[in-house]
XYZ file of C-alpha atoms in Angstrom:
325
model
C -1.027 -21.620 85.996
C 1.996 -23.356 84.492
C 3.736 -21.615 81.662
C 4.812 -23.800 78.688
C 8.459 -23.854 77.713
C 9.480 -22.169 74.490
C 10.047 -25.583 72.914
C 6.273 -26.275 73.177
C 5.349 -23.133 71.233
C 4.935 -23.269 67.444
C 5.916 -20.523 65.113
C 2.955 -19.422 62.979
C 4.097 -17.368 59.948
C 0.963 -18.538 58.201
C -1.174 -16.424 60.572
C 0.793 -13.292 59.717
C 0.529 -14.000 55.982
C -3.180 -14.703 56.361
C -4.271 -11.243 57.191
C -1.481 -8.970 55.871
C 2.195 -8.086 56.326
C 3.268 -6.061 59.368
C 3.974 -2.865 57.464
C 0.595 -2.937 55.729
C -1.177 -3.562 58.999
C 0.686 -0.615 60.614
C -0.050 1.582 57.628
C -3.797 0.791 57.862
C -3.882 1.665 61.530
C -1.936 4.911 60.941
C 1.104 3.763 62.917
C 4.295 5.688 62.078
C 6.753 4.573 64.758
C 9.121 2.808 62.339
C 9.103 5.814 59.977
C 10.108 8.176 62.742
C 12.567 5.733 64.424
C 13.756 3.222 61.789
C 15.099 -0.142 62.820
C 18.675 -1.090 63.441
C 19.391 -4.794 64.177
C 21.816 -5.517 67.034
C 23.754 -8.677 67.911
C 23.212 -8.515 71.689
C 20.167 -7.928 73.863
C 21.926 -4.974 75.471
C 25.164 -3.178 74.856
C 27.096 0.046 74.462
C 27.760 2.008 71.304
C 29.550 5.146 70.325
C 27.657 8.188 69.262
C 29.556 10.769 67.300
C 29.051 14.253 68.812
C 27.451 16.465 66.193
C 29.976 19.169 66.957
C 32.750 16.917 65.723
C 31.079 16.371 62.427
C 31.294 20.152 61.887
C 34.737 20.662 63.438
C 36.908 23.113 61.462
C 40.526 21.958 61.047
C 43.650 23.435 59.572
C 44.448 21.446 56.455
C 47.534 23.329 55.375
C 50.656 21.162 55.037
C 54.219 22.471 55.013
C 57.053 20.655 53.270
C 58.550 17.923 55.436
C 55.644 17.930 57.873
C 52.712 15.674 58.306
C 49.052 16.290 57.703
C 46.591 17.466 60.279
C 45.118 14.461 62.038
C 41.712 14.237 63.532
C 41.140 13.177 67.108
C 37.671 11.661 66.863
C 35.953 10.727 70.102
C 32.569 9.154 70.734
C 29.949 9.873 73.381
C 29.135 6.666 75.180
C 25.523 5.489 74.809
C 23.754 2.258 75.511
C 20.626 0.299 74.651
C 18.736 -2.496 76.328
C 16.123 -4.330 74.317
C 12.983 -5.374 76.168
C 10.563 -8.037 75.133
C 7.042 -6.814 74.413
C 4.203 -9.197 73.656
C 0.542 -10.002 73.983
C -1.503 -13.244 74.061
C -5.031 -14.084 73.109
C -6.829 -17.352 73.983
C -8.891 -19.158 71.362
C -11.405 -21.215 73.315
C -12.226 -24.545 71.676
C -15.982 -24.303 72.231
C -16.250 -20.674 71.107
C -14.172 -21.348 68.003
C -16.657 -24.074 66.985
C -19.721 -22.039 67.955
C -18.780 -19.118 65.734
C -16.872 -20.912 63.022
C -19.468 -20.080 60.355
C -19.150 -16.314 61.185
C -15.393 -15.753 61.547
C -12.066 -17.471 62.028
C -11.451 -17.103 65.754
C -7.714 -17.721 65.433
C -7.293 -14.894 62.924
C -9.325 -12.517 65.136
C -7.169 -13.469 68.157
C -4.010 -12.888 66.146
C -5.111 -9.526 64.976
C -6.017 -8.456 68.542
C -2.597 -9.536 69.876
C -0.812 -7.963 66.894
C -2.564 -4.658 67.316
C -1.740 -4.578 71.015
C 1.948 -4.911 70.311
C 1.832 -2.342 67.475
C -0.151 0.153 69.518
C 2.223 0.004 72.457
C 5.267 0.379 70.208
C 3.596 3.419 68.650
C 2.922 4.962 72.064
C 6.487 4.471 73.231
C 7.822 6.327 70.196
C 5.179 9.058 70.441
C 5.976 9.602 74.105
C 9.704 9.810 73.232
C 9.287 12.310 70.401
C 6.521 14.605 71.748
C 8.503 14.989 74.945
C 8.873 18.367 76.651
C 11.572 17.038 78.979
C 13.948 16.033 76.198
C 13.080 19.074 74.068
C 13.372 22.022 76.446
C 14.771 25.512 76.032
C 14.419 27.937 73.129
C 16.915 26.120 70.915
C 14.919 22.857 71.040
C 11.314 23.926 71.382
C 9.022 26.823 70.500
C 5.488 27.599 71.736
C 3.428 28.926 68.803
C 0.074 28.130 70.413
C -0.818 31.825 70.631
C -1.646 31.385 66.930
C -2.809 27.794 67.011
C -2.697 25.662 63.815
C -6.364 24.765 64.321
C -7.314 28.350 63.597
C -6.909 27.941 59.852
C -7.514 31.587 58.862
C -4.675 33.055 60.885
C -2.263 30.138 61.575
C 1.202 30.468 60.042
C 2.541 26.875 60.029
C 4.849 27.563 57.094
C 6.532 30.350 59.055
C 6.676 28.262 62.251
C 8.185 25.207 60.540
C 10.768 27.253 58.597
C 11.928 28.924 61.842
C 12.219 25.402 63.389
C 14.199 24.122 60.400
C 16.640 27.029 60.737
C 17.059 26.347 64.494
C 17.870 22.712 63.884
C 20.459 23.714 61.342
C 21.979 26.290 63.682
C 22.182 23.687 66.485
C 23.457 20.725 64.523
C 24.378 21.567 60.935
C 21.636 19.103 59.833
C 18.786 19.997 57.508
C 15.420 18.632 58.553
C 13.630 16.316 56.161
C 10.346 15.606 58.027
C 7.369 17.044 59.844
C 5.672 14.628 62.264
C 2.017 15.369 63.016
C -1.165 13.500 63.730
C -4.034 13.147 61.282
C -6.166 15.789 62.997
C -3.393 18.376 62.533
C -2.935 17.245 58.934
C -6.601 17.891 58.172
C -6.316 21.373 59.674
C -3.213 22.130 57.647
C -5.070 21.304 54.425
C -7.522 24.136 55.213
C -4.994 26.663 56.419
C -4.966 29.857 54.341
C -1.156 30.228 54.392
C -0.742 26.692 53.138
C -3.398 26.825 50.386
C -2.062 30.166 49.225
C 1.471 28.700 48.959
C 0.211 25.721 47.009
C -1.795 27.974 44.650
C 1.201 30.232 44.052
C 3.413 27.249 43.235
C 1.316 26.655 40.135
C -0.883 23.872 41.563
C -3.883 26.117 41.186
C -6.606 27.005 43.721
C -7.695 24.174 45.971
C -11.347 24.652 46.904
C -11.605 21.338 48.743
C -9.312 20.263 51.544
C -9.359 16.760 49.978
C -7.555 18.252 46.942
C -4.491 18.932 49.104
C -2.241 15.826 49.219
C 0.565 14.948 51.589
C 2.968 15.474 48.711
C 1.625 18.978 48.138
C 2.114 19.783 51.799
C 5.693 18.415 51.715
C 6.432 20.664 48.757
C 4.870 23.664 50.479
C 7.011 23.061 53.577
C 10.129 22.265 51.484
C 10.469 18.951 53.286
C 10.919 15.409 51.961
C 8.337 13.843 54.241
C 5.113 14.751 56.055
C 4.698 11.845 58.453
C 1.027 11.634 59.512
C -0.022 9.511 62.504
C -3.539 8.152 62.662
C -3.437 5.676 65.546
C -5.883 5.997 68.450
C -6.014 4.462 71.929
C -8.486 3.851 74.708
C -6.885 5.011 77.974
C -9.685 3.935 80.240
C -9.247 0.971 82.580
C -10.631 -2.241 81.019
C -14.313 -2.497 81.726
C -14.779 1.230 82.260
C -16.295 3.794 79.894
C -14.028 4.230 76.878
C -11.738 7.288 76.740
C -10.553 7.426 73.149
C -7.768 9.756 72.040
C -4.910 10.127 69.605
C -1.651 8.302 70.398
C 0.226 11.290 68.839
C -1.032 14.487 70.515
C -2.702 17.308 68.569
C -0.814 19.709 70.844
C 2.623 19.167 69.210
C 4.401 18.912 65.882
C 8.027 17.722 65.459
C 10.261 19.185 62.766
C 13.231 16.842 62.452
C 15.679 14.745 60.504
C 14.678 11.092 60.268
C 16.941 8.312 58.999
C 16.316 7.286 55.365
C 18.494 4.153 55.303
C 20.096 1.501 57.441
C 23.460 3.269 57.843
C 23.740 3.823 61.626
C 26.291 6.623 60.993
C 23.578 8.735 59.463
C 22.677 11.359 62.129
C 18.938 11.337 62.885
C 16.533 11.932 65.684
C 16.224 8.334 66.795
C 16.295 4.587 66.051
C 14.543 1.419 67.154
C 17.070 -1.200 68.323
C 15.995 -4.703 67.614
C 17.423 -7.977 68.964
C 16.498 -11.215 67.173
C 18.572 -13.559 69.302
C 15.521 -14.985 71.140
C 13.510 -15.505 67.983
C 12.102 -11.952 67.830
C 11.101 -10.411 64.510
C 10.773 -6.619 64.285
C 7.538 -7.435 62.392
C 6.309 -9.388 65.398
C 6.902 -13.103 65.913
C 3.629 -15.044 65.986
C 3.460 -18.279 67.987
C 0.778 -20.581 69.319
C 0.717 -23.120 72.159
C -1.827 -25.254 73.895
C -3.235 -24.554 77.337
C -5.395 -27.515 78.424
C -6.310 -25.898 81.712
C -8.654 -23.560 79.811
C -9.108 -25.808 76.730
C -7.722 -23.131 74.446
C -5.038 -22.501 71.896
C -3.062 -19.425 72.882
C -1.869 -16.972 70.191
C 1.240 -14.975 71.133
C 2.800 -12.007 69.316
C 6.138 -10.636 70.563
C 9.257 -8.650 69.713
C 12.408 -7.442 71.445
C 13.158 -3.680 71.020
C 14.378 -0.489 72.576
C 13.446 2.884 71.085
C 16.110 5.553 71.646
C 16.383 9.243 70.910
C 19.885 9.679 69.502
C 20.207 13.325 68.668
C 17.746 15.773 70.265
C 19.469 18.496 68.264
C 18.172 16.849 65.109
C 14.643 17.947 66.012
C 12.658 20.941 67.116
C 9.372 20.532 68.979
C 6.516 22.964 68.263
C 3.680 23.475 70.658
C 0.867 24.249 68.240
C -2.267 24.250 70.499
């Protein structure tokens, strides 16, 4: 089948605006990839960059100056690192006949756009989840701890506050950075709301007894853990081959929790666990570029959603992976 040139495709920002902005769509689906790995825009599709070793940020220097002598000068070096953005996209056909048959029930073009959009979002989410809940990157006692002997799902005996505090201290010992986030999935979040250690801490803080789990908010949990953010993932996926019986599971595993420092701004010099590199040179938008083109061979309009990204873990020392189940 011939593929149309890019000049034959038409940008369709109206479709994006028709059903909601990217961030709201991601929020509804429970996608957290861009919160865990915020975006940095780059000028080239691939390239090298310098990463300041965390040890140099903490390097002790003699600052004493004697008369007639110069001041102590730093000798900053950078660890070489690289990125290579890849294009990710999905297409959905809108058959002319089907669009007319069902026009009184739904807008086929909007449904096709949502399906393509969610495919791109879901795959971006999975790439970041696989990078963060990764026992190859986080290995050894300084980077990961197995606390599954007292699983967080056992709400009467679990000690998540103790586990997270120990992880925070290890990150600080490794990097000099204080963690600001706990990354978990929604199932783990719902367990934490019922955990005796957590509810006792909330009650002792002056918030009163919480008889219902629904009374415990994300903000209350953040205060209990002494962290700025509790980042809760809600996205699910069907891992079965298309056409086979569905096998639905969480994109972010219930087996792990990540205690880490995430970036809170666009300053690339801010040490954090990772970033999403985005290249817009080929018309990509981090929010997902939406285009349509005509394919007469199947008498359909084709909706395409695409973006050009690379998700990179920058400082493993800025996180500590907990095995909680």
